[in-house]
Structures are given as C-alpha cells and as structure tokens.
Coordinates of C-alpha atoms and ligand atoms in Angstrom, one line a residue:
X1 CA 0.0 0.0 0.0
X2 CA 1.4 3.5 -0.6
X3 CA 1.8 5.4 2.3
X4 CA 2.4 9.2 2.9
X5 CA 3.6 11.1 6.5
X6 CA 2.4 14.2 7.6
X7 CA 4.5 15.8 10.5
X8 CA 2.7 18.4 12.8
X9 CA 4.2 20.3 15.8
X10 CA 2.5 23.1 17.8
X11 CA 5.6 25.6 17.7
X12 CA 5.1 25.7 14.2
X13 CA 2.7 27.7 12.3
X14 CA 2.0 29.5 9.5
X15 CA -0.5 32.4 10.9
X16 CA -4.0 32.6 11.8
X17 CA -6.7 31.9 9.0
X18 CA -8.4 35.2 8.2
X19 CA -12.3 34.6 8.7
X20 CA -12.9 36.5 5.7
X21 CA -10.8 34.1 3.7
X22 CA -14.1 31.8 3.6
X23 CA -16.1 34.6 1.3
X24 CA -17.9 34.7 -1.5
X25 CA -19.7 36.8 -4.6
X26 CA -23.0 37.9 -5.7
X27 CA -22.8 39.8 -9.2
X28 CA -25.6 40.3 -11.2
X29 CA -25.0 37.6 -13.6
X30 CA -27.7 35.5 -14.6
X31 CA -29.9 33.8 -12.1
X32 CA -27.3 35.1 -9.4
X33 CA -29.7 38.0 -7.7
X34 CA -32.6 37.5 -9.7
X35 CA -34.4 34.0 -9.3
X36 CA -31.2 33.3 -6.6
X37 CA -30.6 35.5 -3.9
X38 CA -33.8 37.1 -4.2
X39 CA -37.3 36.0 -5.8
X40 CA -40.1 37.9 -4.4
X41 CA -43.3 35.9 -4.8
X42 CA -41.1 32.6 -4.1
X43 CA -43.0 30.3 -1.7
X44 CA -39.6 30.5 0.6
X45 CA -39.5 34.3 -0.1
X46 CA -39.4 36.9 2.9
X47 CA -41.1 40.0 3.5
X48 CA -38.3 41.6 1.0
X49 CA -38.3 39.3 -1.5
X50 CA -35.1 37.3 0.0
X51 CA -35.1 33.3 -1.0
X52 CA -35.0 32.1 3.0
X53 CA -34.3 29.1 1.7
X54 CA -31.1 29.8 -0.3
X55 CA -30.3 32.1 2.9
X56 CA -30.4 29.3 5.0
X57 CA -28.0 27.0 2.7
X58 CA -25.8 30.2 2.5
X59 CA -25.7 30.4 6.2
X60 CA -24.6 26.7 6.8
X61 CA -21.6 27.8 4.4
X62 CA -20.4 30.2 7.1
X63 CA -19.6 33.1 4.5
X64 CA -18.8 35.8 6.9
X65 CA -18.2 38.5 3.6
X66 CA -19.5 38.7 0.2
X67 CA -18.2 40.6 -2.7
X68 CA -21.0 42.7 -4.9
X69 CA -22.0 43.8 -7.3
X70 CA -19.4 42.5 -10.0
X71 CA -17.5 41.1 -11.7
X72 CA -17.4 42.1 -15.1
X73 CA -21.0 44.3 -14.4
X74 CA -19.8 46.7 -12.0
X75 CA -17.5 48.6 -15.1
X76 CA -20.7 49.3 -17.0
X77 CA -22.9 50.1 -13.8
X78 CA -24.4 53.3 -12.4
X79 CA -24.8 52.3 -8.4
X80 CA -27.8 55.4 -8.8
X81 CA -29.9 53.2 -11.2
X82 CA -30.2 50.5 -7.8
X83 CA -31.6 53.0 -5.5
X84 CA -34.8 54.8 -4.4
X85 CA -38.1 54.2 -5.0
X86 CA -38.3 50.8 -7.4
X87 CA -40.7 52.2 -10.1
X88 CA -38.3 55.0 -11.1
X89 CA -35.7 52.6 -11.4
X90 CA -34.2 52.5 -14.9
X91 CA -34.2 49.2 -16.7
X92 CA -30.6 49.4 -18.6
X93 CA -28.1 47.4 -21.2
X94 CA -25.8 45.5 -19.2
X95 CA -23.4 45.2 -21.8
X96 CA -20.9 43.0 -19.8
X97 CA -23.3 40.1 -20.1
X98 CA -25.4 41.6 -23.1
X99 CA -28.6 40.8 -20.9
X100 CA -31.3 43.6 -19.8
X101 CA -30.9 44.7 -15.8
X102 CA -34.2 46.0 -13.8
X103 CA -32.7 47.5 -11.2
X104 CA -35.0 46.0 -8.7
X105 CA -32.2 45.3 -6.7
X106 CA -29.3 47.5 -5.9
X107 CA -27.2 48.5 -2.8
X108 CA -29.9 48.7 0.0
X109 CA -31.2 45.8 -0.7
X110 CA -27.8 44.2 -0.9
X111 CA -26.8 45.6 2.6
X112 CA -30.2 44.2 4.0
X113 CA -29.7 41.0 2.5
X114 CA -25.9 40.6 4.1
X115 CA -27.4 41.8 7.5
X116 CA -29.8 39.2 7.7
X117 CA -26.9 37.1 6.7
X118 CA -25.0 38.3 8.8
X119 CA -21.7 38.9 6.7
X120 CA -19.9 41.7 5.7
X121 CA -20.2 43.7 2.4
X122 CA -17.1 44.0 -0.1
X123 CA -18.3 46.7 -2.3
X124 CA -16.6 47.3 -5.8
X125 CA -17.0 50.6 -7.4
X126 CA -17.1 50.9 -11.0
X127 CA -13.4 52.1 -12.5
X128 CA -14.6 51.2 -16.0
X129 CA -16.8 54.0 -17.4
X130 CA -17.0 56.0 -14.2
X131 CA -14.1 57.4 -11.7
X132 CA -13.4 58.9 -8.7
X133 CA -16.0 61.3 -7.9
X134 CA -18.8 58.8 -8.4
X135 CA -17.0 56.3 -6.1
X136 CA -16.2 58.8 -3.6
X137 CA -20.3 59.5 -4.1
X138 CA -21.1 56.1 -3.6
X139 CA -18.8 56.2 0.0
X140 CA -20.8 59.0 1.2
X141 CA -24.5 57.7 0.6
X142 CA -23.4 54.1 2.2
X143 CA -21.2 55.3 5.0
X144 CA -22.0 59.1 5.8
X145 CA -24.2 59.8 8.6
X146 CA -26.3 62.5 8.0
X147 CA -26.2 66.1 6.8
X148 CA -25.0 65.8 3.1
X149 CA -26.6 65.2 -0.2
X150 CA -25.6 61.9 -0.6
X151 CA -26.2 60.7 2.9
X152 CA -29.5 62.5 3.0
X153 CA -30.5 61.0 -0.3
X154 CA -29.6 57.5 1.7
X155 CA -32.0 58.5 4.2
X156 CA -34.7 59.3 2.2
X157 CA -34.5 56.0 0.7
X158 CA -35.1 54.3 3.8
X159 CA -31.8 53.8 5.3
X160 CA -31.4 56.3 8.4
X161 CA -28.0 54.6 9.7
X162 CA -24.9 54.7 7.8
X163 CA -24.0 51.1 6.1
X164 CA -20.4 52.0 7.4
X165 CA -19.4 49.1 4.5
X166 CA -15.5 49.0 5.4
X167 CA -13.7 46.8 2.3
X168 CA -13.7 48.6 -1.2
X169 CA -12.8 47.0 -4.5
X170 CA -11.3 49.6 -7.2
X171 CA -13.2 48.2 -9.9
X172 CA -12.6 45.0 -11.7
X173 CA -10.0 43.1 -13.6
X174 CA -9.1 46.3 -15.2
X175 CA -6.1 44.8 -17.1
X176 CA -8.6 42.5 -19.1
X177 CA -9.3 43.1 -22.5
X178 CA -12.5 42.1 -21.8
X179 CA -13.6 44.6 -19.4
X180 CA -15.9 47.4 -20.0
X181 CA -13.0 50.3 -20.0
X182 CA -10.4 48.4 -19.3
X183 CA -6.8 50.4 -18.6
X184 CA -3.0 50.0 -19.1
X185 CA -1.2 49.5 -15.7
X186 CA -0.5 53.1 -15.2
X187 CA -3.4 54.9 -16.3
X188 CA -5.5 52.4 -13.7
X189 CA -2.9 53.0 -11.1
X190 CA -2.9 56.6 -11.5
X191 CA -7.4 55.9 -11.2
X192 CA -7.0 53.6 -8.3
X193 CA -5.1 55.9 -6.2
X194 CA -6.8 58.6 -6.5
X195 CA -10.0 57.2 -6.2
X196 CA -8.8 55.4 -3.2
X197 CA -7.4 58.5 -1.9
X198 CA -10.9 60.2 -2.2
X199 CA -12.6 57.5 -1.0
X200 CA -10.3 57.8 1.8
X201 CA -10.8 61.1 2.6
X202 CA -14.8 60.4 3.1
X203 CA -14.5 57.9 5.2
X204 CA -11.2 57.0 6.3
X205 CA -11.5 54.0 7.8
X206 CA -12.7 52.0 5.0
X207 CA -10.0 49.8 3.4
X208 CA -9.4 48.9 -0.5
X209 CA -8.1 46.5 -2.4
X210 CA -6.4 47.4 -5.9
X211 CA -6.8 45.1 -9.0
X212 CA -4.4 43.1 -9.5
X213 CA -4.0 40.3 -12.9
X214 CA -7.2 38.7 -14.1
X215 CA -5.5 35.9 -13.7
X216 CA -2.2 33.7 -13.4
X217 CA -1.5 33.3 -17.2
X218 CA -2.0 37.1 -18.7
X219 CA 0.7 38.4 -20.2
X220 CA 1.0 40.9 -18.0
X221 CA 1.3 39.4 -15.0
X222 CA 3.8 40.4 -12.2
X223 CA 4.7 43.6 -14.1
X224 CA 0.5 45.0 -13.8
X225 CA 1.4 44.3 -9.5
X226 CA 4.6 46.1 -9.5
X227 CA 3.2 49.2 -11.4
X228 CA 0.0 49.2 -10.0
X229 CA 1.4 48.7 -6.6
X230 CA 3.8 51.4 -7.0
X231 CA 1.6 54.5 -8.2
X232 CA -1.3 53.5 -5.4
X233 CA 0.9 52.0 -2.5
X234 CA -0.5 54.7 -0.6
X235 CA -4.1 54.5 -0.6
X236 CA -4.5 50.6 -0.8
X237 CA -4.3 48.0 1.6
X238 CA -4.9 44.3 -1.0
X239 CA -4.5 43.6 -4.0
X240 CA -6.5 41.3 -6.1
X241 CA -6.2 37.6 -7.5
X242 CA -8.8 36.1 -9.5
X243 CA -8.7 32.4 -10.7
X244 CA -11.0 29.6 -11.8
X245 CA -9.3 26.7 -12.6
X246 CA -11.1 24.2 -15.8
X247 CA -10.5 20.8 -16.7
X248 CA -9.4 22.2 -20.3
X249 CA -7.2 19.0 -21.1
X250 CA -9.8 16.4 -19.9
X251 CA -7.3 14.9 -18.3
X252 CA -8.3 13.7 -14.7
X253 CA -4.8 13.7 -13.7
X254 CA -3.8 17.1 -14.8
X255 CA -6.7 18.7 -13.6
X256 CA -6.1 17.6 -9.8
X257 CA -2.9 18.6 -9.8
X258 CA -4.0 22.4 -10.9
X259 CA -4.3 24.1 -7.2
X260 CA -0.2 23.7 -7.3
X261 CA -0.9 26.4 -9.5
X262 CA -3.0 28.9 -7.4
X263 CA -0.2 28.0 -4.7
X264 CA 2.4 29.0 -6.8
X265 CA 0.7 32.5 -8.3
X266 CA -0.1 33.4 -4.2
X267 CA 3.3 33.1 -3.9
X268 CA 4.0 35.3 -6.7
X269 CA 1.5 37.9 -6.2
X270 CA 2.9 38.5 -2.6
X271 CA 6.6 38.3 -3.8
X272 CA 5.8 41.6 -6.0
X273 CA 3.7 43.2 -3.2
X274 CA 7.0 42.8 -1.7
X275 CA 9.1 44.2 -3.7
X276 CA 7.5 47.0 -3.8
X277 CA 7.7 47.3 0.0
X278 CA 11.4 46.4 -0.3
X279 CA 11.6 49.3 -3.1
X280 CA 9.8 51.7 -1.0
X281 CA 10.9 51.1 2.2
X282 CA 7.7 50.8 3.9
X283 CA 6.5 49.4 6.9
X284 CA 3.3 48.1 5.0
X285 CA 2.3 45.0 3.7
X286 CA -0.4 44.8 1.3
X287 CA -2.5 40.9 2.0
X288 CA -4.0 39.1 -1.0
X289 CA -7.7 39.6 -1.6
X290 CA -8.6 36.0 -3.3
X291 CA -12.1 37.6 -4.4
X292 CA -12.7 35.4 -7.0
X293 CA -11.9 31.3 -7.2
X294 CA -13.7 28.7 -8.0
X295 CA -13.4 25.9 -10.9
X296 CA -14.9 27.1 -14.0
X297 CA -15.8 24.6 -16.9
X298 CA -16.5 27.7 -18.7
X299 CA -20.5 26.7 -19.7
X300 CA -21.3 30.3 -21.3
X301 CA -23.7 27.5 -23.6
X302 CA -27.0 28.3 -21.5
X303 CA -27.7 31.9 -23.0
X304 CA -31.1 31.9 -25.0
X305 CA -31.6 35.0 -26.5
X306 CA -29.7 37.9 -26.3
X307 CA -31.0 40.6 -24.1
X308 CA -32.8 38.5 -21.5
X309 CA -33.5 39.4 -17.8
X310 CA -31.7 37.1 -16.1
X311 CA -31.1 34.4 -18.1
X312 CA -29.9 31.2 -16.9
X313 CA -26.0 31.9 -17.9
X314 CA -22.5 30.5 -16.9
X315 CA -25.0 27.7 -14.4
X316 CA -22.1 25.3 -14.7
X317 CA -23.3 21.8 -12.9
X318 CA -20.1 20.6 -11.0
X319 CA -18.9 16.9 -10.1
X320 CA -16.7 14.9 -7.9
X321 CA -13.7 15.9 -9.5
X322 CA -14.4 19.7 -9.0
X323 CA -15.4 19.1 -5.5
X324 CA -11.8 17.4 -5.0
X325 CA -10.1 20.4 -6.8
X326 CA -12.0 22.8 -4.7
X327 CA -11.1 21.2 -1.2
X328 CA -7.5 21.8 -2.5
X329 CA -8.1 25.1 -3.5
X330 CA -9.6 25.6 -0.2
X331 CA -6.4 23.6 1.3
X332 CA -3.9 26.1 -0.4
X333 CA -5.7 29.4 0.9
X334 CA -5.2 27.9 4.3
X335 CA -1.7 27.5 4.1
X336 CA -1.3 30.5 2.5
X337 CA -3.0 32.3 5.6
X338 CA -0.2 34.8 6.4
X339 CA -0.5 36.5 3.1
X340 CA -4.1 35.9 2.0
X341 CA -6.8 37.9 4.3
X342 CA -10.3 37.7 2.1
X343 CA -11.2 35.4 -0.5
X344 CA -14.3 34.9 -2.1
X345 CA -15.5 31.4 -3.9
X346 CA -17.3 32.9 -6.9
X347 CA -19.9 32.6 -6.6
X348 CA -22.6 31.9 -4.3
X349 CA -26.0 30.9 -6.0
X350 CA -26.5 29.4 -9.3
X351 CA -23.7 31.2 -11.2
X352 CA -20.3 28.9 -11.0
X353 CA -22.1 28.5 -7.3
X354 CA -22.2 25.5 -4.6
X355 CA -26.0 26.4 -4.1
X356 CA -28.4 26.1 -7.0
X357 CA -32.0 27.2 -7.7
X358 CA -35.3 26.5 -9.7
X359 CA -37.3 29.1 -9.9
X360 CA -40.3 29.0 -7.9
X361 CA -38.8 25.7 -7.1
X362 CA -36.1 24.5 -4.5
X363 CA -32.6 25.0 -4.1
X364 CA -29.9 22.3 -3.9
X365 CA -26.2 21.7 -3.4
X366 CA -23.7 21.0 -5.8
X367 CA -20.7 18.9 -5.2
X368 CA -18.5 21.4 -4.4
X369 CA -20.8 22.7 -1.2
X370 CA -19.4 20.4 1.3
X371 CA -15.3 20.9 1.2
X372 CA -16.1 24.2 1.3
X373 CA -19.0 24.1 4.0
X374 CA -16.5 21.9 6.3
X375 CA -13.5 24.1 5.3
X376 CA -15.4 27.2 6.5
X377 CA -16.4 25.4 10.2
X378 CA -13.2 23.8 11.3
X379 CA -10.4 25.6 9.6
X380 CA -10.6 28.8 11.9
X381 CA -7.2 28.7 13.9
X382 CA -4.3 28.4 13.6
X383 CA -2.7 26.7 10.7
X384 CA 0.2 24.1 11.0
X385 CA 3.4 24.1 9.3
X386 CA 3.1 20.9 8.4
X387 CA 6.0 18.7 7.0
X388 CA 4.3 16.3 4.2
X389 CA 6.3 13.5 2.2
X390 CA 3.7 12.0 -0.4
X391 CA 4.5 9.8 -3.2
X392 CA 3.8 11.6 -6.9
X393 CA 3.3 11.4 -9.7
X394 CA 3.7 13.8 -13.2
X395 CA 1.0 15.1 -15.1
X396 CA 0.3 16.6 -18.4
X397 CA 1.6 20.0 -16.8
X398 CA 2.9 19.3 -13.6
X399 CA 5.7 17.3 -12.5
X400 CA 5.9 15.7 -8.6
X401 CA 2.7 16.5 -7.9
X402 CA 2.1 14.8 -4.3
X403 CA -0.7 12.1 -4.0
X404 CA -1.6 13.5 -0.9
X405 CA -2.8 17.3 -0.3
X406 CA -3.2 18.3 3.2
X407 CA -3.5 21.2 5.6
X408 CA -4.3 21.2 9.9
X409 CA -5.5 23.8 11.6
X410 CA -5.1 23.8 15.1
X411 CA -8.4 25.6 16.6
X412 CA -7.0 26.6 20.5
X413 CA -10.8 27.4 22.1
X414 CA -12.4 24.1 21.2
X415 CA -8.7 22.6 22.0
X416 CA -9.3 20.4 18.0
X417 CA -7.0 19.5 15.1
X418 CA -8.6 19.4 11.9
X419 CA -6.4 17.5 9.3
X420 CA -8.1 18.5 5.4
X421 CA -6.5 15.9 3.1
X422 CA -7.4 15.1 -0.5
X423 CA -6.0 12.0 -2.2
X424 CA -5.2 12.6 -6.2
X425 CA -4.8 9.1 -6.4
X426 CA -7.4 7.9 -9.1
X427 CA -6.3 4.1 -8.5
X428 CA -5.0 3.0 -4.8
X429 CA -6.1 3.7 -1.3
X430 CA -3.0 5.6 0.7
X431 CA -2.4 5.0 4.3
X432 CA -1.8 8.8 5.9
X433 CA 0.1 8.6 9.0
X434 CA -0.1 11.9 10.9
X435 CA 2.9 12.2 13.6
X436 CA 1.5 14.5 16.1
X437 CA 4.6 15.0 18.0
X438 CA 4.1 17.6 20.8
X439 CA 0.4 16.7 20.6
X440 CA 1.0 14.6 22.8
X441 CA -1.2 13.3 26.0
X442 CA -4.8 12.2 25.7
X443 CA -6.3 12.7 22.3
X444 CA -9.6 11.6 20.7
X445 CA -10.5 11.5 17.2
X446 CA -13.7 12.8 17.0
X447 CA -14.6 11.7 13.3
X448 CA -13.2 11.2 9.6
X449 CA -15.7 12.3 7.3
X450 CA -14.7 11.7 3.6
X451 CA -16.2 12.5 -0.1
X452 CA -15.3 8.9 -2.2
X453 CA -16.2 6.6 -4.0
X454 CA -17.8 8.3 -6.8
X455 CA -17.1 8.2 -10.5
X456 CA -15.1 11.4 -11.3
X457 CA -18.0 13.0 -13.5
X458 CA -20.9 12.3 -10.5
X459 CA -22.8 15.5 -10.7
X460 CA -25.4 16.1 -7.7
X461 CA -29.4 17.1 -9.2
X462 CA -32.5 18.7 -7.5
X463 CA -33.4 15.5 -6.6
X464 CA -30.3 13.2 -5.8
X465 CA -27.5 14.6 -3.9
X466 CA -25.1 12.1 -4.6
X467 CA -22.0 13.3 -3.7
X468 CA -21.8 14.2 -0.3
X469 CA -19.6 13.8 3.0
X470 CA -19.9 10.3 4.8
X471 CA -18.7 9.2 8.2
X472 CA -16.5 6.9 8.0
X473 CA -15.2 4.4 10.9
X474 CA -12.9 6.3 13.6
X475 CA -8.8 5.9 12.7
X476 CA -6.5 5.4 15.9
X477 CA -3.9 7.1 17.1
X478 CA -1.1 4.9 18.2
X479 CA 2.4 6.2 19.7
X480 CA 1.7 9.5 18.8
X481 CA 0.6 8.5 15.1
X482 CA -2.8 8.9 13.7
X483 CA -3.1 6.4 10.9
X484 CA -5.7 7.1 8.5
X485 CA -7.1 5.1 5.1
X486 CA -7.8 7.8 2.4
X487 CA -9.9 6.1 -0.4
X488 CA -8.4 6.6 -3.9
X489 CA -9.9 10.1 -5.3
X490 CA -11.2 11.3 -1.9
X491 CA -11.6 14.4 0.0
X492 CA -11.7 13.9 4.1
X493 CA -11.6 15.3 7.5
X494 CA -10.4 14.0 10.4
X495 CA -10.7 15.9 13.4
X496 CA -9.1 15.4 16.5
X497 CA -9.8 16.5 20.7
X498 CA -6.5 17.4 22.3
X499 CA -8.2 16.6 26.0
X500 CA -4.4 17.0 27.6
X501 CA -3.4 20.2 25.7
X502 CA -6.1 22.4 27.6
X503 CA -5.0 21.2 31.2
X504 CA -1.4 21.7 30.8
X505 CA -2.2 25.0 29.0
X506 CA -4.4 25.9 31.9
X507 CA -1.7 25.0 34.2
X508 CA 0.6 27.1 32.8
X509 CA -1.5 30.0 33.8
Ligands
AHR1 O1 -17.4 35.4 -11.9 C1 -17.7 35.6 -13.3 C2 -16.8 36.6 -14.0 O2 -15.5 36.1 -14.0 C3 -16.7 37.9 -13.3 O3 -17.7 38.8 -13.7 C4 -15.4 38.4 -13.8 O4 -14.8 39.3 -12.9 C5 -14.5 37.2 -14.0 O5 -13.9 37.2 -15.2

C-alpha cells in the first residue's frame, strides 16, 4: 500500500486563518440576484423578497463576507440606477453580459440581504466608465451619517444609519481586454489611487483593495502588480487575485494537480507586493484579496436569446472531480494564511455556485458545497506548518505533484485538530500517517468524514444529492501517530480532541 507522513508540531505555524478568507460573490449575472438570492413571490421568499431558503443554505456555508455587485458588471454600472423608490428605477443594457438589468435590486437591498446574513459587504465601485468622484459619491451615501446630499439622499430612501461598508474593491479586472474600460497598468494605477485617496478622505476608515492580474496566465502578469502597486501603494491595503481553474485538457490527472498552481501564483502575487515594499521602504504589507476562485468549466452555452432578464447563464453543474479540486483550493488558501486575508469562492447561487435554484422551485447543493461548508467550520485557527512527504506522480503540466494534499489547523478554544487531506490518487487507497509530535497526552479522534467513492463525473441534481460527505469508521492514534485510510480520489476530514493540551495550558496559567 502507498503510504504518505504528515509531521505536525504546535511551535510551528503558518498564521491565523483570516475569517474573511471563507467569502464569497454575488454579481448580477444570470440567475445570481434575480431568481437566486432574491425572488419575491417565491413560496420561501421573505417579507423583501429574500429566498429564506437559499439564505439558509448560504448560512450553513459560514460566508462571513460577500463581494458585490461585479465582476465584469460593475465597469458598466451606475450604483444610482439600484436605488430609491423601485418604479423609477431605470431598466438598462448590461453590456458585460449583453442581458437587460431591472434594477429591482441595488445596494440597499444588498446591505439588507448581508445583514440578515450576517456577513460583511465588499463593495466594488465601478473604475470602468465612471471614476473617482462617483466612487467617492457612492462612500458617502453608504457610509455618511447624515447632513450631506448623498447621505440625506440614503436616508430618504429608507436607510437612516450609515452602512459603514469598510472593504472597497477599485473596480474590476481592469487589465482584461474584456472589461468594460479596461486600462494599461499606469493609467488604472494613477485611477486607483486617486479614487482610493478620495474614497479615503470620506470615510477614512474603510480599506481597499487594488486590482491586480485577471488571472495567473495574462501576459501581463507580475509587471501589472509592481506598477500598480507602485503608483497607489499609498491608498491601498490588498490587492486582487482572481482564478478559476477548468478541466481544459480532460485529463483527470492534470486537472487535480492544478491548485499547485493557485499556490504558486499566491506566492508570486505577494513576492511583487514585496518588492514593492522592499523598493519603498515601507513598513506596509499589502494581503492578498482572493475575491474570486472557484473551478470554471467555462458553460457560457445556456444563454437563449440575447437581451434576456436574467437568463440562466455561466450555471455550470459541477462533479466529484471539481469538488476534490475545490477542497485543494480551499487547502492552499489555508496555508497560505499569512499572506491571503479575504477570498471569495465565486460565486454563491446558481452562477459557478455550490447552491443552486429553480425558480419558484427549490434550491440544492452542488458537489463542491461540502469541502467548502466543512473548510469554513473547522479551519478557523491556527494553521500548522506541516511537513508532508507524499509519493507523486507527473501530469500533463505538472511534475511531482504529491498524491496526498493536506492542511491542519489547530483551533485553541475548542482545543481540536482538523487535518483536510485530498488523495489525487485515481487508482490506490494511501495510508496517511499523521505524527502528532508535541500533541501529545490524551487525544480523541472525533470523526473522519470523507467525499469517495464516486465516478469522477458524479454531478449532484435537485433530486439526488449524490456526492456528499460520509462518516467513515474512527482511525487510531497509536504512539503519537494517527493512521488514517484515504480512499483513492477522496476528499476527508479527520478531526481530533487534544483533551491533555487544555489542562497543561491551563496550568501554565
Ligand atoms: O465570476 C464571473 C466573472 O469572472 C466575473 O464577472 C469576472 O470578474 C470574471 O472574469
């Protein structure tokens, strides 16, 4: 049998996972707000129109932030059109999506919706056809208190306190030629910083995150951070990443070996926020704002007519294999917990999302809810530095790619270890021995729940919810070793009780 070692000490850590890190998006795309989030006249729907029962599935995914209201929308959107009374709304082109926008929803209802969620709003301003002085605008009617036009014109809408939103995205993947008013890296550094700067000056204790590549593989990447970085360094405190990851080779293989990759671009996303600090001699160090990840099979096929409200667009239908890639996407941000502070899997409902809709129908979860659900829950803490030797393998792309993929986060107020651990292997069963060194003294494993025994392309439906999380029987730890089975092309969790750890802690005091 192969076998792999994982090597965990409590002295070693990498940081503290940033709550925030387990956030996600709503844009208005598609079925996303519209027949998602929110479908007045829904037999679930709430006095505003909110889907309680796609709130209640959000809520068991823990997302304590959630990014709004684009995405390729928000550099072609007028945040005025969303607000105030709903019959003067305009109905408008959205000509990022080439669909028809109502309006119906907009900011207000957006900040209602994340209150009764209770998560936090990242708000991105539009840096495509608009600038500074209507972002600056759109500070002052959320966060003002009272007194000013903007803020007054809040309060006449319904909304006497301030929304005191603190996390601002300057625009959107402004560096893609896709975008609505998309920039070279200097002309949207020079925007972003003084946008930023004005924002800033409104409400100065908001924070903002910068754009940085689209993605990993544009041509542009490294030198769009390091220029961007260096005109704005000022006025911004993140900088994006954005990546979906697609089984473009249809090779099983290749495609679970692809979160190497978003490992490697963290890695090189903070090395140029750091040389910029090195170049500037600061005492500042920008964090990573992950606000859009997810796998993307890139199903754009769904669009019926052109000019829709709301069509059912980009509603990729995920399987096993995704859900794997996404519990290793989820493992990477984990380690990577020093450098990135927000991420957001994009996106929530129905769009690339782990919850999906019928309209006027039910919701259910797609393969890729539960790493992420479980991920959120017990990978608050503190995350271990641990050693791993895996056997590997090569892939199409990738060369010693480990079998095994695996993070622990120690959690010190429920005193618990949980050990995430995904097994590539598409053939053999791989016997995980974690060495739990100074964990020492009682222990107990709690459970080991896995996702296995599914073909690769198992896809959960309305009505069967196939692929899901199952206990599996308790591992042992013996001489300071938990062993544990991980079923070829599995995802798992085992978590463990470190009964001793608290007493001698509480000795200590
Ligand atoms: O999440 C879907 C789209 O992907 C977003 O609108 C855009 O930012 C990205 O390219």
């Amino acid at each position: 049998m192969k076998k792999a070692k994982l090597t965990l000490s409590n002295g070693f850590f990498v940081g503290e996972t940033d709550k925030r890190i387990f956030g996600s998006f709503i844009e208005h795309i598609g079925r996303a707000v519209y027949g998602g989030i929110y479908e007045p006249g829904h037999p679930s729907a709430d006095g505003d129109g909110f889907r309680t029962d796609v709130m209640e599935m959000a809520k068991k995914l823990g997302v304590p932030i959630i990014r709004y209201p684009g995405g390729n929308f928000v550099s072609g959107y007028n945040w005025e059109d969303g607000v105030g009374l709903r019959e003067n709304r305009p109905r408008r082109l959205d000509m990022a999506w080439h669909t028809v926008e109502t309006n119906e929803f907009g900011t207000n209802e957006f900040v209602k919706w994340c209150g009764k969620m209770g998560a936090d709003v990242l708000m991105c301003v539009n840096l495509g056809t608009r600038g500074m002085e209507d972002a600056k605008n759109l500070v002052e009617y959320c966060n003002f208190e009272k007194g000013t036009y903007y803020s007054d014109l809040r309060r006449s809408h319904g909304c006497e306190k301030p929304h005191n939103i603190k996390y601002w995205c300057l625009g959107n993947e402004m560096d893609g030629g896709w975008q609505i008013g998309c920039k070279n890296a200097a002309d949207y550094g020079k925007l972003a910083k003084n946008a930023a700067h004005y924002m800033k000056l409104c409400d100065p204790t908001i924070e903002t995150v910068i754009c940085g590549s689209s993605h990993s593989r544009m041509p542009t990447v490294g030198d769009w951070e390091k220029e961007v970085l260096d005109i704005a360094w000022d006025h911004v405190d993140y900088i994006s990443l954005h990546q979906y990851l697609s089984d473009n080779e249809h090779d099983l293989k290749n495609f679970l070996a692809k979160p190497m990759e978003t490992e490697r671009y963290i890695k090189f996303a903070a090395a140029a926020c750091d040389l910029v600090q090195g170049k500037r001699r600061s005492k500042k160090r920008i964090g990573l704002s992950f606000d859009e990840w997810n796998v993307w099979r890139r199903t754009m096929n769904q669009k019926i007519t052109e000019w829709d409200e709301a069509p059912p667009i980009v509603q990729d239908i995920y399987d096993f294999s995704d859900a794997l890639v996404v519990g290793m996407m989820l493992n990477v941000l984990l380690r990577n917990c020093d450098r990135v502070k927000i991420a957001c899997l994009a996106q929530l409902v129905n769009v690339i999302a782990p919850i999906m809709t019928e309209t006027g129908g039910s919701a259910w979860e797609q393969t890729i809810y539960y790493p992420f659900m479980y991920a959120s829950k017990y990978g608050r803490g503190r995350v271990l530095t641990g050693i791993l030797d895996s056997p590997r393998y090569d892939s199409l792309e990738f060369t010693d790619v480990p079998y095994i993929d695996a993070t622990a986060v120690y959690n010190e107020e429920k005193n618990e270890i949980s050990i995430f651990a995904v097994n590539r292997d598409t053939e053999d069963e791989i016997l995980f021995d974690i060495s739990l060194l100074e964990f020492s003294g009682k222990r107990e494993v709690l459970e080991h729940i896995a996702i296995e025994g599914h073909d690769p392309a198992q896809i959960n439906t309305l009505n069967d919810v196939k692929v899901l999380p199952k206990q599996k029987e308790k591992p042992v730890i013996e001489n300071n070793r938990l062993s544990v089975k991980l079923p070829p092309l599995s995802w798992n969790l085992v978590r463990v009780h470190l009964k001793q750890m608290r007493k001698l802690r509480q000795k200590a005091l």
